[in-house]
């Protein structure tokens, strides 16, 4: 890297770090003012709140605003350079436009790699801290959650042809009643197992059904057998029976892969939320590079409005990016929109816009 590369790269990194720290501090102050009552009710010390909440909240906020802060940082310092005619001098000195983009792309790729690594392993662990605090100290005091019934009935697929149900599941004893298992072949049930009691056997790592009745159906022939106990591998562990609204945010990328594959093998429906989350963890780092190119193409030209006009464009564009991302997510999770397209659609559209701005940028 030449002197010019280090000059632009240093400005890029310093502006980004300053912007991300400023926005994070503002977010923490606002969040603290809103959750003061919850912190007091929790009974935790100051250090307890920091370790059990803000160690998760701060990475969570940074991950949300990371690409947009990169975009605004690029616009801000590049606009300042254009206002001082530095970009004009660079191009007038015979340096190609693509060559001037090199330190920007290097910085964008570095930040994208950091975000990819954080999305894969660091952010999920931070989200786990954040979600655990919310579920223990905030959600249970919420009137919205308090008004919901705490159902302990579970119905799921063990695999593509086996349907399982149990009622009044006790998470402490890992036991339930009114258990049934049905196996279907084609459109007909070929096997049925029912029992008033089922529990998780920690020794065998399987579910143990006690005093159950088996029904095997072969055409018009039906065989009923009483079983004192039956050990079953239901492809479901006790911890998976706890409904977790924050599960998709807690899982690392490898864990998310395994979870989706396991649930698909069970025939579980409604997995678009998890698939969108998986694809977004790859799409978001790419958006850092796309938004960087857009920021340079817009801010490198000198305008009468100065950096104020460039910043206004950056804020409006960032808002449009967020809105598009939310809309595509809702259409996928609540409708039939493909999750892959939902995660990548904002990048596809903004990549087209970035290419148009690049082609029309003064060189």
mmCIF file of C-alpha atoms in Angstrom:
data_model
loop_
_atom_site.group_PDB
_atom_site.id
_atom_site.type_symbol
_atom_site.label_atom_id
_atom_site.label_comp_id
_atom_site.label_asym_id
_atom_site.label_seq_id
_atom_site.Cartn_x
_atom_site.Cartn_y
_atom_site.Cartn_z
ATOM 1 C CA UNK A 1 0.000 0.000 0.000
ATOM 2 C CA UNK A 2 1.222 3.484 -0.933
ATOM 3 C CA UNK A 3 1.043 6.694 1.105
ATOM 4 C CA UNK A 4 -2.293 7.572 -0.498
ATOM 5 C CA UNK A 5 -3.705 4.148 0.389
ATOM 6 C CA UNK A 6 -2.702 4.488 4.034
ATOM 7 C CA UNK A 7 -4.089 8.022 4.116
ATOM 8 C CA UNK A 8 -7.550 6.939 2.924
ATOM 9 C CA UNK A 9 -7.530 3.676 4.883
ATOM 10 C CA UNK A 10 -6.638 5.463 8.119
ATOM 11 C CA UNK A 11 -9.428 8.001 7.618
ATOM 12 C CA UNK A 12 -11.845 5.160 6.872
ATOM 13 C CA UNK A 13 -11.029 3.234 10.037
ATOM 14 C CA UNK A 14 -10.861 6.244 12.371
ATOM 15 C CA UNK A 15 -14.168 7.648 11.119
ATOM 16 C CA UNK A 16 -15.870 4.266 11.349
ATOM 17 C CA UNK A 17 -14.653 3.576 14.903
ATOM 18 C CA UNK A 18 -15.652 7.070 16.039
ATOM 19 C CA UNK A 19 -19.117 6.722 14.441
ATOM 20 C CA UNK A 20 -19.805 3.237 15.819
ATOM 21 C CA UNK A 21 -18.729 4.254 19.332
ATOM 22 C CA UNK A 22 -20.836 7.409 19.236
ATOM 23 C CA UNK A 23 -24.000 5.623 18.079
ATOM 24 C CA UNK A 24 -23.438 2.789 20.562
ATOM 25 C CA UNK A 25 -23.072 5.199 23.493
ATOM 26 C CA UNK A 26 -26.268 6.977 22.463
ATOM 27 C CA UNK A 27 -28.093 3.634 22.176
ATOM 28 C CA UNK A 28 -26.869 2.538 25.627
ATOM 29 C CA UNK A 29 -27.987 5.819 27.217
ATOM 30 C CA UNK A 30 -31.447 5.604 25.660
ATOM 31 C CA UNK A 31 -31.823 1.929 26.550
ATOM 32 C CA UNK A 32 -30.714 2.552 30.132
ATOM 33 C CA UNK A 33 -33.311 5.300 30.571
ATOM 34 C CA UNK A 34 -36.033 2.964 29.286
ATOM 35 C CA UNK A 35 -35.061 -0.056 31.403
ATOM 36 C CA UNK A 36 -34.147 1.598 34.690
ATOM 37 C CA UNK A 37 -37.205 0.121 36.423
ATOM 38 C CA UNK A 38 -36.392 -3.362 35.142
ATOM 39 C CA UNK A 39 -32.810 -3.059 36.369
ATOM 40 C CA UNK A 40 -34.006 -2.023 39.831
ATOM 41 C CA UNK A 41 -36.554 -4.876 39.996
ATOM 42 C CA UNK A 42 -33.920 -7.411 38.959
ATOM 43 C CA UNK A 43 -31.988 -6.794 42.184
ATOM 44 C CA UNK A 44 -28.676 -7.106 40.359
ATOM 45 C CA UNK A 45 -25.628 -5.019 41.168
ATOM 46 C CA UNK A 46 -24.155 -2.551 38.684
ATOM 47 C CA UNK A 47 -21.534 -5.071 37.611
ATOM 48 C CA UNK A 48 -24.211 -7.768 37.363
ATOM 49 C CA UNK A 49 -26.235 -5.602 34.969
ATOM 50 C CA UNK A 50 -23.123 -4.889 32.906
ATOM 51 C CA UNK A 51 -22.123 -8.560 32.610
ATOM 52 C CA UNK A 52 -25.612 -10.073 32.298
ATOM 53 C CA UNK A 53 -27.135 -7.461 30.022
ATOM 54 C CA UNK A 54 -24.799 -4.950 28.398
ATOM 55 C CA UNK A 55 -22.188 -7.565 27.473
ATOM 56 C CA UNK A 56 -24.927 -8.870 25.207
ATOM 57 C CA UNK A 57 -26.737 -5.652 24.322
ATOM 58 C CA UNK A 58 -23.720 -3.741 22.984
ATOM 59 C CA UNK A 59 -22.649 -6.406 20.424
ATOM 60 C CA UNK A 60 -26.332 -6.797 19.495
ATOM 61 C CA UNK A 61 -26.651 -3.076 18.704
ATOM 62 C CA UNK A 62 -23.338 -2.977 16.843
ATOM 63 C CA UNK A 63 -24.370 -5.920 14.656
ATOM 64 C CA UNK A 64 -27.615 -4.152 13.738
ATOM 65 C CA UNK A 65 -26.056 -0.859 12.654
ATOM 66 C CA UNK A 66 -22.663 -2.103 11.411
ATOM 67 C CA UNK A 67 -23.237 -1.874 7.610
ATOM 68 C CA UNK A 68 -25.092 1.426 7.861
ATOM 69 C CA UNK A 69 -22.375 2.989 9.998
ATOM 70 C CA UNK A 70 -19.780 1.880 7.436
ATOM 71 C CA UNK A 71 -21.854 3.571 4.731
ATOM 72 C CA UNK A 72 -22.286 6.814 6.674
ATOM 73 C CA UNK A 73 -18.587 6.844 7.698
ATOM 74 C CA UNK A 74 -17.499 6.482 4.055
ATOM 75 C CA UNK A 75 -19.813 9.287 2.973
ATOM 76 C CA UNK A 76 -18.696 11.538 5.823
ATOM 77 C CA UNK A 77 -14.919 11.437 5.384
ATOM 78 C CA UNK A 78 -15.023 11.158 1.571
ATOM 79 C CA UNK A 79 -17.311 14.184 1.410
ATOM 80 C CA UNK A 80 -14.827 16.098 3.557
ATOM 81 C CA UNK A 81 -12.056 15.106 1.158
ATOM 82 C CA UNK A 82 -14.147 16.238 -1.809
ATOM 83 C CA UNK A 83 -14.924 19.530 -0.067
ATOM 84 C CA UNK A 84 -11.184 20.186 0.250
ATOM 85 C CA UNK A 85 -10.739 19.185 -3.416
ATOM 86 C CA UNK A 86 -8.559 16.227 -2.386
ATOM 87 C CA UNK A 87 -10.452 13.750 -4.586
ATOM 88 C CA UNK A 88 -10.171 16.174 -7.524
ATOM 89 C CA UNK A 89 -6.418 16.468 -6.951
ATOM 90 C CA UNK A 90 -6.052 12.683 -6.771
ATOM 91 C CA UNK A 91 -7.835 12.153 -10.081
ATOM 92 C CA UNK A 92 -6.148 15.150 -11.699
ATOM 93 C CA UNK A 93 -2.753 13.689 -10.795
ATOM 94 C CA UNK A 94 -3.498 10.833 -13.184
ATOM 95 C CA UNK A 95 -4.488 8.244 -10.593
ATOM 96 C CA UNK A 96 -7.274 6.079 -12.071
ATOM 97 C CA UNK A 97 -10.616 6.044 -10.281
ATOM 98 C CA UNK A 98 -10.365 2.299 -9.744
ATOM 99 C CA UNK A 99 -6.948 2.792 -8.145
ATOM 100 C CA UNK A 100 -8.425 5.343 -5.746
ATOM 101 C CA UNK A 101 -11.050 2.765 -4.774
ATOM 102 C CA UNK A 102 -8.405 0.242 -3.659
ATOM 103 C CA UNK A 103 -8.020 1.396 -0.004
ATOM 104 C CA UNK A 104 -11.809 1.694 0.285
ATOM 105 C CA UNK A 105 -12.264 -1.873 -0.893
ATOM 106 C CA UNK A 106 -9.464 -3.101 1.350
ATOM 107 C CA UNK A 107 -11.112 -1.473 4.360
ATOM 108 C CA UNK A 108 -14.559 -2.754 3.357
ATOM 109 C CA UNK A 109 -13.317 -6.331 2.900
ATOM 110 C CA UNK A 110 -11.531 -6.189 6.262
ATOM 111 C CA UNK A 111 -14.681 -4.950 8.029
ATOM 112 C CA UNK A 112 -16.828 -7.474 6.149
ATOM 113 C CA UNK A 113 -14.535 -10.315 7.263
ATOM 114 C CA UNK A 114 -14.710 -9.121 10.876
ATOM 115 C CA UNK A 115 -18.484 -8.990 10.691
ATOM 116 C CA UNK A 116 -18.700 -12.429 9.093
ATOM 117 C CA UNK A 117 -16.628 -13.920 11.911
ATOM 118 C CA UNK A 118 -18.654 -12.039 14.531
ATOM 119 C CA UNK A 119 -21.964 -13.124 12.964
ATOM 120 C CA UNK A 120 -20.823 -16.730 13.007
ATOM 121 C CA UNK A 121 -19.650 -16.996 16.617
ATOM 122 C CA UNK A 122 -19.466 -13.787 18.688
ATOM 123 C CA UNK A 123 -22.860 -12.152 18.091
ATOM 124 C CA UNK A 124 -24.871 -15.353 18.841
ATOM 125 C CA UNK A 125 -23.164 -15.693 22.225
ATOM 126 C CA UNK A 126 -23.841 -12.017 22.948
ATOM 127 C CA UNK A 127 -27.453 -12.484 21.869
ATOM 128 C CA UNK A 128 -27.720 -15.374 24.297
ATOM 129 C CA UNK A 129 -26.690 -13.099 27.182
ATOM 130 C CA UNK A 130 -29.074 -10.376 26.011
ATOM 131 C CA UNK A 131 -31.999 -12.778 25.439
ATOM 132 C CA UNK A 132 -31.538 -14.585 28.763
ATOM 133 C CA UNK A 133 -31.726 -11.299 30.652
ATOM 134 C CA UNK A 134 -34.842 -10.246 28.749
ATOM 135 C CA UNK A 135 -36.616 -13.558 29.291
ATOM 136 C CA UNK A 136 -35.806 -13.671 33.028
ATOM 137 C CA UNK A 137 -36.101 -10.043 34.144
ATOM 138 C CA UNK A 138 -38.112 -8.202 31.484
ATOM 139 C CA UNK A 139 -40.493 -10.497 29.607
ATOM 140 C CA UNK A 140 -41.909 -12.092 32.737
ATOM 141 C CA UNK A 141 -42.886 -8.632 34.017
ATOM 142 C CA UNK A 142 -44.409 -7.593 30.704
ATOM 143 C CA UNK A 143 -48.190 -7.391 30.531
ATOM 144 C CA UNK A 144 -48.019 -8.786 27.016
ATOM 145 C CA UNK A 145 -46.250 -11.971 28.072
ATOM 146 C CA UNK A 146 -48.140 -12.207 31.339
ATOM 147 C CA UNK A 147 -51.391 -12.391 29.414
ATOM 148 C CA UNK A 148 -50.286 -15.380 27.376
ATOM 149 C CA UNK A 149 -51.088 -18.878 28.460
ATOM 150 C CA UNK A 150 -48.087 -20.980 29.374
ATOM 151 C CA UNK A 151 -49.058 -24.095 27.452
ATOM 152 C CA UNK A 152 -47.107 -27.244 28.212
ATOM 153 C CA UNK A 153 -48.551 -29.271 25.339
ATOM 154 C CA UNK A 154 -46.196 -30.269 22.531
ATOM 155 C CA UNK A 155 -46.852 -31.712 19.097
ATOM 156 C CA UNK A 156 -44.048 -32.344 16.642
ATOM 157 C CA UNK A 157 -42.666 -34.665 14.002
ATOM 158 C CA UNK A 158 -39.970 -37.085 15.060
ATOM 159 C CA UNK A 159 -39.272 -37.747 11.388
ATOM 160 C CA UNK A 160 -41.115 -37.342 8.106
ATOM 161 C CA UNK A 161 -43.628 -40.140 8.887
ATOM 162 C CA UNK A 162 -43.769 -40.133 12.709
ATOM 163 C CA UNK A 163 -45.977 -37.745 14.672
ATOM 164 C CA UNK A 164 -45.577 -37.264 18.421
ATOM 165 C CA UNK A 165 -47.606 -35.453 21.067
ATOM 166 C CA UNK A 166 -47.459 -35.056 24.829
ATOM 167 C CA UNK A 167 -49.333 -32.954 27.380
ATOM 168 C CA UNK A 168 -48.442 -31.254 30.660
ATOM 169 C CA UNK A 169 -44.718 -31.500 30.100
ATOM 170 C CA UNK A 170 -42.732 -30.783 33.269
ATOM 171 C CA UNK A 171 -39.377 -29.196 32.405
ATOM 172 C CA UNK A 172 -38.014 -29.892 35.904
ATOM 173 C CA UNK A 173 -38.733 -33.634 35.988
ATOM 174 C CA UNK A 174 -38.520 -34.024 32.198
ATOM 175 C CA UNK A 175 -41.751 -35.980 32.183
ATOM 176 C CA UNK A 176 -45.168 -35.648 30.566
ATOM 177 C CA UNK A 177 -48.532 -37.383 30.363
ATOM 178 C CA UNK A 178 -51.041 -38.205 27.601
ATOM 179 C CA UNK A 179 -48.306 -39.304 25.229
ATOM 180 C CA UNK A 180 -49.003 -40.611 21.749
ATOM 181 C CA UNK A 181 -46.888 -41.611 18.768
ATOM 182 C CA UNK A 182 -48.340 -42.290 15.326
ATOM 183 C CA UNK A 183 -46.536 -43.592 12.279
ATOM 184 C CA UNK A 184 -48.102 -43.002 8.886
ATOM 185 C CA UNK A 185 -47.517 -44.777 5.602
ATOM 186 C CA UNK A 186 -49.085 -43.020 2.658
ATOM 187 C CA UNK A 187 -52.378 -41.698 3.986
ATOM 188 C CA UNK A 188 -52.907 -44.484 6.504
ATOM 189 C CA UNK A 189 -51.734 -44.960 10.084
ATOM 190 C CA UNK A 190 -49.756 -48.188 10.458
ATOM 191 C CA UNK A 191 -48.536 -47.861 14.052
ATOM 192 C CA UNK A 192 -49.790 -46.185 17.216
ATOM 193 C CA UNK A 193 -48.328 -46.012 20.719
ATOM 194 C CA UNK A 194 -50.131 -44.398 23.644
ATOM 195 C CA UNK A 195 -49.281 -43.997 27.291
ATOM 196 C CA UNK A 196 -50.206 -41.884 30.287
ATOM 197 C CA UNK A 197 -46.579 -41.326 31.215
ATOM 198 C CA UNK A 198 -43.296 -40.607 29.418
ATOM 199 C CA UNK A 199 -39.995 -39.347 30.800
ATOM 200 C CA UNK A 200 -36.445 -38.652 29.689
ATOM 201 C CA UNK A 201 -33.985 -41.346 30.779
ATOM 202 C CA UNK A 202 -30.685 -39.597 31.478
ATOM 203 C CA UNK A 203 -28.784 -42.908 31.520
ATOM 204 C CA UNK A 204 -29.796 -44.175 28.084
ATOM 205 C CA UNK A 205 -30.328 -40.670 26.649
ATOM 206 C CA UNK A 206 -33.701 -41.797 25.297
ATOM 207 C CA UNK A 207 -37.370 -41.297 26.111
ATOM 208 C CA UNK A 208 -38.944 -44.014 28.275
ATOM 209 C CA UNK A 209 -42.638 -44.801 27.863
ATOM 210 C CA UNK A 210 -44.234 -46.720 30.740
ATOM 211 C CA UNK A 211 -47.407 -48.838 30.661
ATOM 212 C CA UNK A 212 -48.051 -48.137 27.036
ATOM 213 C CA UNK A 213 -50.321 -49.748 24.458
ATOM 214 C CA UNK A 214 -49.030 -50.504 20.964
ATOM 215 C CA UNK A 215 -51.303 -50.844 17.968
ATOM 216 C CA UNK A 216 -49.914 -52.267 14.744
ATOM 217 C CA UNK A 217 -52.246 -51.981 11.759
ATOM 218 C CA UNK A 218 -51.758 -54.081 8.637
ATOM 219 C CA UNK A 219 -54.701 -53.554 6.334
ATOM 220 C CA UNK A 220 -57.732 -54.964 8.137
ATOM 221 C CA UNK A 221 -55.566 -56.707 10.708
ATOM 222 C CA UNK A 222 -54.862 -54.891 13.960
ATOM 223 C CA UNK A 223 -52.617 -56.073 16.791
ATOM 224 C CA UNK A 224 -52.741 -54.517 20.262
ATOM 225 C CA UNK A 225 -49.909 -55.144 22.725
ATOM 226 C CA UNK A 226 -49.414 -53.837 26.241
ATOM 227 C CA UNK A 227 -45.827 -52.794 26.916
ATOM 228 C CA UNK A 228 -44.470 -52.296 30.412
ATOM 229 C CA UNK A 229 -41.888 -49.884 29.049
ATOM 230 C CA UNK A 230 -40.569 -48.802 25.682
ATOM 231 C CA UNK A 231 -37.409 -46.810 24.975
ATOM 232 C CA UNK A 232 -37.755 -44.398 22.077
ATOM 233 C CA UNK A 233 -35.390 -42.182 20.156
ATOM 234 C CA UNK A 234 -37.721 -39.330 19.254
ATOM 235 C CA UNK A 235 -34.991 -37.168 17.717
ATOM 236 C CA UNK A 236 -35.860 -34.561 20.333
ATOM 237 C CA UNK A 237 -34.023 -33.679 23.536
ATOM 238 C CA UNK A 238 -35.722 -32.176 26.626
ATOM 239 C CA UNK A 239 -34.069 -28.774 26.198
ATOM 240 C CA UNK A 240 -35.546 -28.535 22.703
ATOM 241 C CA UNK A 241 -39.064 -28.711 24.135
ATOM 242 C CA UNK A 242 -38.673 -25.316 25.757
ATOM 243 C CA UNK A 243 -40.127 -22.746 23.413
ATOM 244 C CA UNK A 244 -37.513 -20.072 22.897
ATOM 245 C CA UNK A 245 -38.493 -16.905 21.046
ATOM 246 C CA UNK A 246 -34.832 -15.934 20.756
ATOM 247 C CA UNK A 247 -33.461 -19.269 19.536
ATOM 248 C CA UNK A 248 -32.509 -18.145 16.016
ATOM 249 C CA UNK A 249 -30.409 -15.300 17.428
ATOM 250 C CA UNK A 250 -28.542 -17.549 19.881
ATOM 251 C CA UNK A 251 -27.360 -20.191 17.444
ATOM 252 C CA UNK A 252 -23.979 -19.934 15.758
ATOM 253 C CA UNK A 253 -23.851 -20.566 12.008
ATOM 254 C CA UNK A 254 -22.847 -24.272 12.376
ATOM 255 C CA UNK A 255 -25.555 -24.752 15.029
ATOM 256 C CA UNK A 256 -28.105 -23.011 12.815
ATOM 257 C CA UNK A 257 -27.181 -25.298 9.909
ATOM 258 C CA UNK A 258 -27.642 -28.397 12.071
ATOM 259 C CA UNK A 259 -30.897 -27.110 13.553
ATOM 260 C CA UNK A 260 -32.461 -26.438 10.127
ATOM 261 C CA UNK A 261 -31.332 -29.815 8.745
ATOM 262 C CA UNK A 262 -32.649 -31.644 11.804
ATOM 263 C CA UNK A 263 -36.018 -29.894 11.695
ATOM 264 C CA UNK A 264 -36.345 -30.504 7.950
ATOM 265 C CA UNK A 265 -35.700 -34.211 8.513
ATOM 266 C CA UNK A 266 -38.584 -34.151 11.000
ATOM 267 C CA UNK A 267 -40.817 -32.482 8.450
ATOM 268 C CA UNK A 268 -41.169 -29.350 10.567
ATOM 269 C CA UNK A 269 -42.865 -26.425 8.853
ATOM 270 C CA UNK A 270 -42.355 -22.707 9.386
ATOM 271 C CA UNK A 271 -38.551 -22.739 9.184
ATOM 272 C CA UNK A 272 -38.314 -19.650 6.980
ATOM 273 C CA UNK A 273 -37.463 -17.486 9.986
ATOM 274 C CA UNK A 274 -34.344 -19.564 10.643
ATOM 275 C CA UNK A 275 -33.414 -19.807 6.962
ATOM 276 C CA UNK A 276 -33.668 -16.038 6.507
ATOM 277 C CA UNK A 277 -31.455 -15.576 9.570
ATOM 278 C CA UNK A 278 -28.884 -18.025 8.196
ATOM 279 C CA UNK A 279 -28.677 -16.354 4.791
ATOM 280 C CA UNK A 280 -28.664 -12.869 6.317
ATOM 281 C CA UNK A 281 -25.508 -13.675 8.267
ATOM 282 C CA UNK A 282 -23.747 -14.124 4.929
ATOM 283 C CA UNK A 283 -25.570 -11.311 3.125
ATOM 284 C CA UNK A 284 -24.897 -8.597 5.717
ATOM 285 C CA UNK A 285 -21.071 -8.643 5.391
ATOM 286 C CA UNK A 286 -21.463 -8.421 1.605
ATOM 287 C CA UNK A 287 -23.655 -5.349 2.067
ATOM 288 C CA UNK A 288 -20.681 -3.650 3.756
ATOM 289 C CA UNK A 289 -18.726 -3.823 0.489
ATOM 290 C CA UNK A 290 -21.699 -2.726 -1.638
ATOM 291 C CA UNK A 291 -22.511 0.236 0.591
ATOM 292 C CA UNK A 292 -18.848 1.287 0.638
ATOM 293 C CA UNK A 293 -18.767 1.500 -3.158
ATOM 294 C CA UNK A 294 -22.025 3.460 -3.117
ATOM 295 C CA UNK A 295 -20.676 5.854 -0.512
ATOM 296 C CA UNK A 296 -17.522 6.592 -2.495
ATOM 297 C CA UNK A 297 -19.423 7.059 -5.764
ATOM 298 C CA UNK A 298 -21.776 9.568 -4.144
ATOM 299 C CA UNK A 299 -19.430 11.504 -1.856
ATOM 300 C CA UNK A 300 -16.332 11.736 -4.068
ATOM 301 C CA UNK A 301 -17.887 14.421 -6.239
ATOM 302 C CA UNK A 302 -17.821 17.998 -4.996
ATOM 303 C CA UNK A 303 -21.256 19.621 -4.724
ATOM 304 C CA UNK A 304 -22.584 22.982 -3.622
ATOM 305 C CA UNK A 305 -24.499 21.333 -0.802
ATOM 306 C CA UNK A 306 -21.256 20.011 0.648
ATOM 307 C CA UNK A 307 -21.156 17.161 3.115
ATOM 308 C CA UNK A 308 -24.618 18.046 4.401
ATOM 309 C CA UNK A 309 -26.214 16.990 1.128
ATOM 310 C CA UNK A 310 -24.155 13.806 1.062
ATOM 311 C CA UNK A 311 -25.100 12.949 4.653
ATOM 312 C CA UNK A 312 -28.782 13.521 3.886
ATOM 313 C CA UNK A 313 -28.495 11.116 0.963
ATOM 314 C CA UNK A 314 -26.723 8.591 3.199
ATOM 315 C CA UNK A 315 -29.375 8.718 5.917
ATOM 316 C CA UNK A 316 -32.254 8.393 3.426
ATOM 317 C CA UNK A 317 -30.516 5.500 1.660
ATOM 318 C CA UNK A 318 -29.820 3.752 4.979
ATOM 319 C CA UNK A 319 -33.479 4.099 5.964
ATOM 320 C CA UNK A 320 -34.559 2.671 2.611
ATOM 321 C CA UNK A 321 -32.145 -0.253 3.059
ATOM 322 C CA UNK A 322 -33.586 -1.087 6.499
ATOM 323 C CA UNK A 323 -37.190 -0.823 5.280
ATOM 324 C CA UNK A 324 -36.505 -3.098 2.313
ATOM 325 C CA UNK A 325 -34.788 -5.606 4.571
ATOM 326 C CA UNK A 326 -37.722 -5.691 7.007
ATOM 327 C CA UNK A 327 -40.333 -5.991 4.262
ATOM 328 C CA UNK A 328 -38.567 -8.894 2.538
ATOM 329 C CA UNK A 329 -38.184 -10.664 5.887
ATOM 330 C CA UNK A 330 -41.874 -10.329 6.724
ATOM 331 C CA UNK A 331 -42.927 -11.558 3.275
ATOM 332 C CA UNK A 332 -40.737 -14.631 3.763
ATOM 333 C CA UNK A 333 -41.609 -15.514 7.377
ATOM 334 C CA UNK A 334 -45.328 -14.772 7.018
ATOM 335 C CA UNK A 335 -45.758 -15.718 3.363
ATOM 336 C CA UNK A 336 -44.178 -17.812 0.637
ATOM 337 C CA UNK A 337 -41.302 -15.523 -0.331
ATOM 338 C CA UNK A 338 -38.090 -17.613 -0.704
ATOM 339 C CA UNK A 339 -35.833 -17.064 2.350
ATOM 340 C CA UNK A 340 -32.686 -16.913 0.210
ATOM 341 C CA UNK A 341 -34.140 -14.098 -1.877
ATOM 342 C CA UNK A 342 -35.500 -12.347 1.220
ATOM 343 C CA UNK A 343 -32.020 -12.149 2.729
ATOM 344 C CA UNK A 344 -30.222 -11.169 -0.478
ATOM 345 C CA UNK A 345 -32.818 -8.914 -2.147
ATOM 346 C CA UNK A 346 -31.587 -5.643 -0.539
ATOM 347 C CA UNK A 347 -28.022 -6.504 -1.617
ATOM 348 C CA UNK A 348 -29.127 -7.306 -5.158
ATOM 349 C CA UNK A 349 -30.999 -4.016 -5.560
ATOM 350 C CA UNK A 350 -28.285 -1.931 -3.926
ATOM 351 C CA UNK A 351 -25.596 -3.680 -5.970
ATOM 352 C CA UNK A 352 -27.397 -2.522 -9.128
ATOM 353 C CA UNK A 353 -27.636 1.016 -7.726
ATOM 354 C CA UNK A 354 -23.951 0.928 -6.699
ATOM 355 C CA UNK A 355 -22.932 -0.181 -10.200
ATOM 356 C CA UNK A 356 -24.961 2.654 -11.779
ATOM 357 C CA UNK A 357 -23.431 5.231 -9.418
ATOM 358 C CA UNK A 358 -19.958 3.853 -10.106
ATOM 359 C CA UNK A 359 -20.415 4.047 -13.876
ATOM 360 C CA UNK A 360 -21.681 7.635 -13.655
ATOM 361 C CA UNK A 361 -19.161 8.870 -11.073
ATOM 362 C CA UNK A 362 -16.817 11.639 -12.332
ATOM 363 C CA UNK A 363 -13.468 10.043 -13.109
#
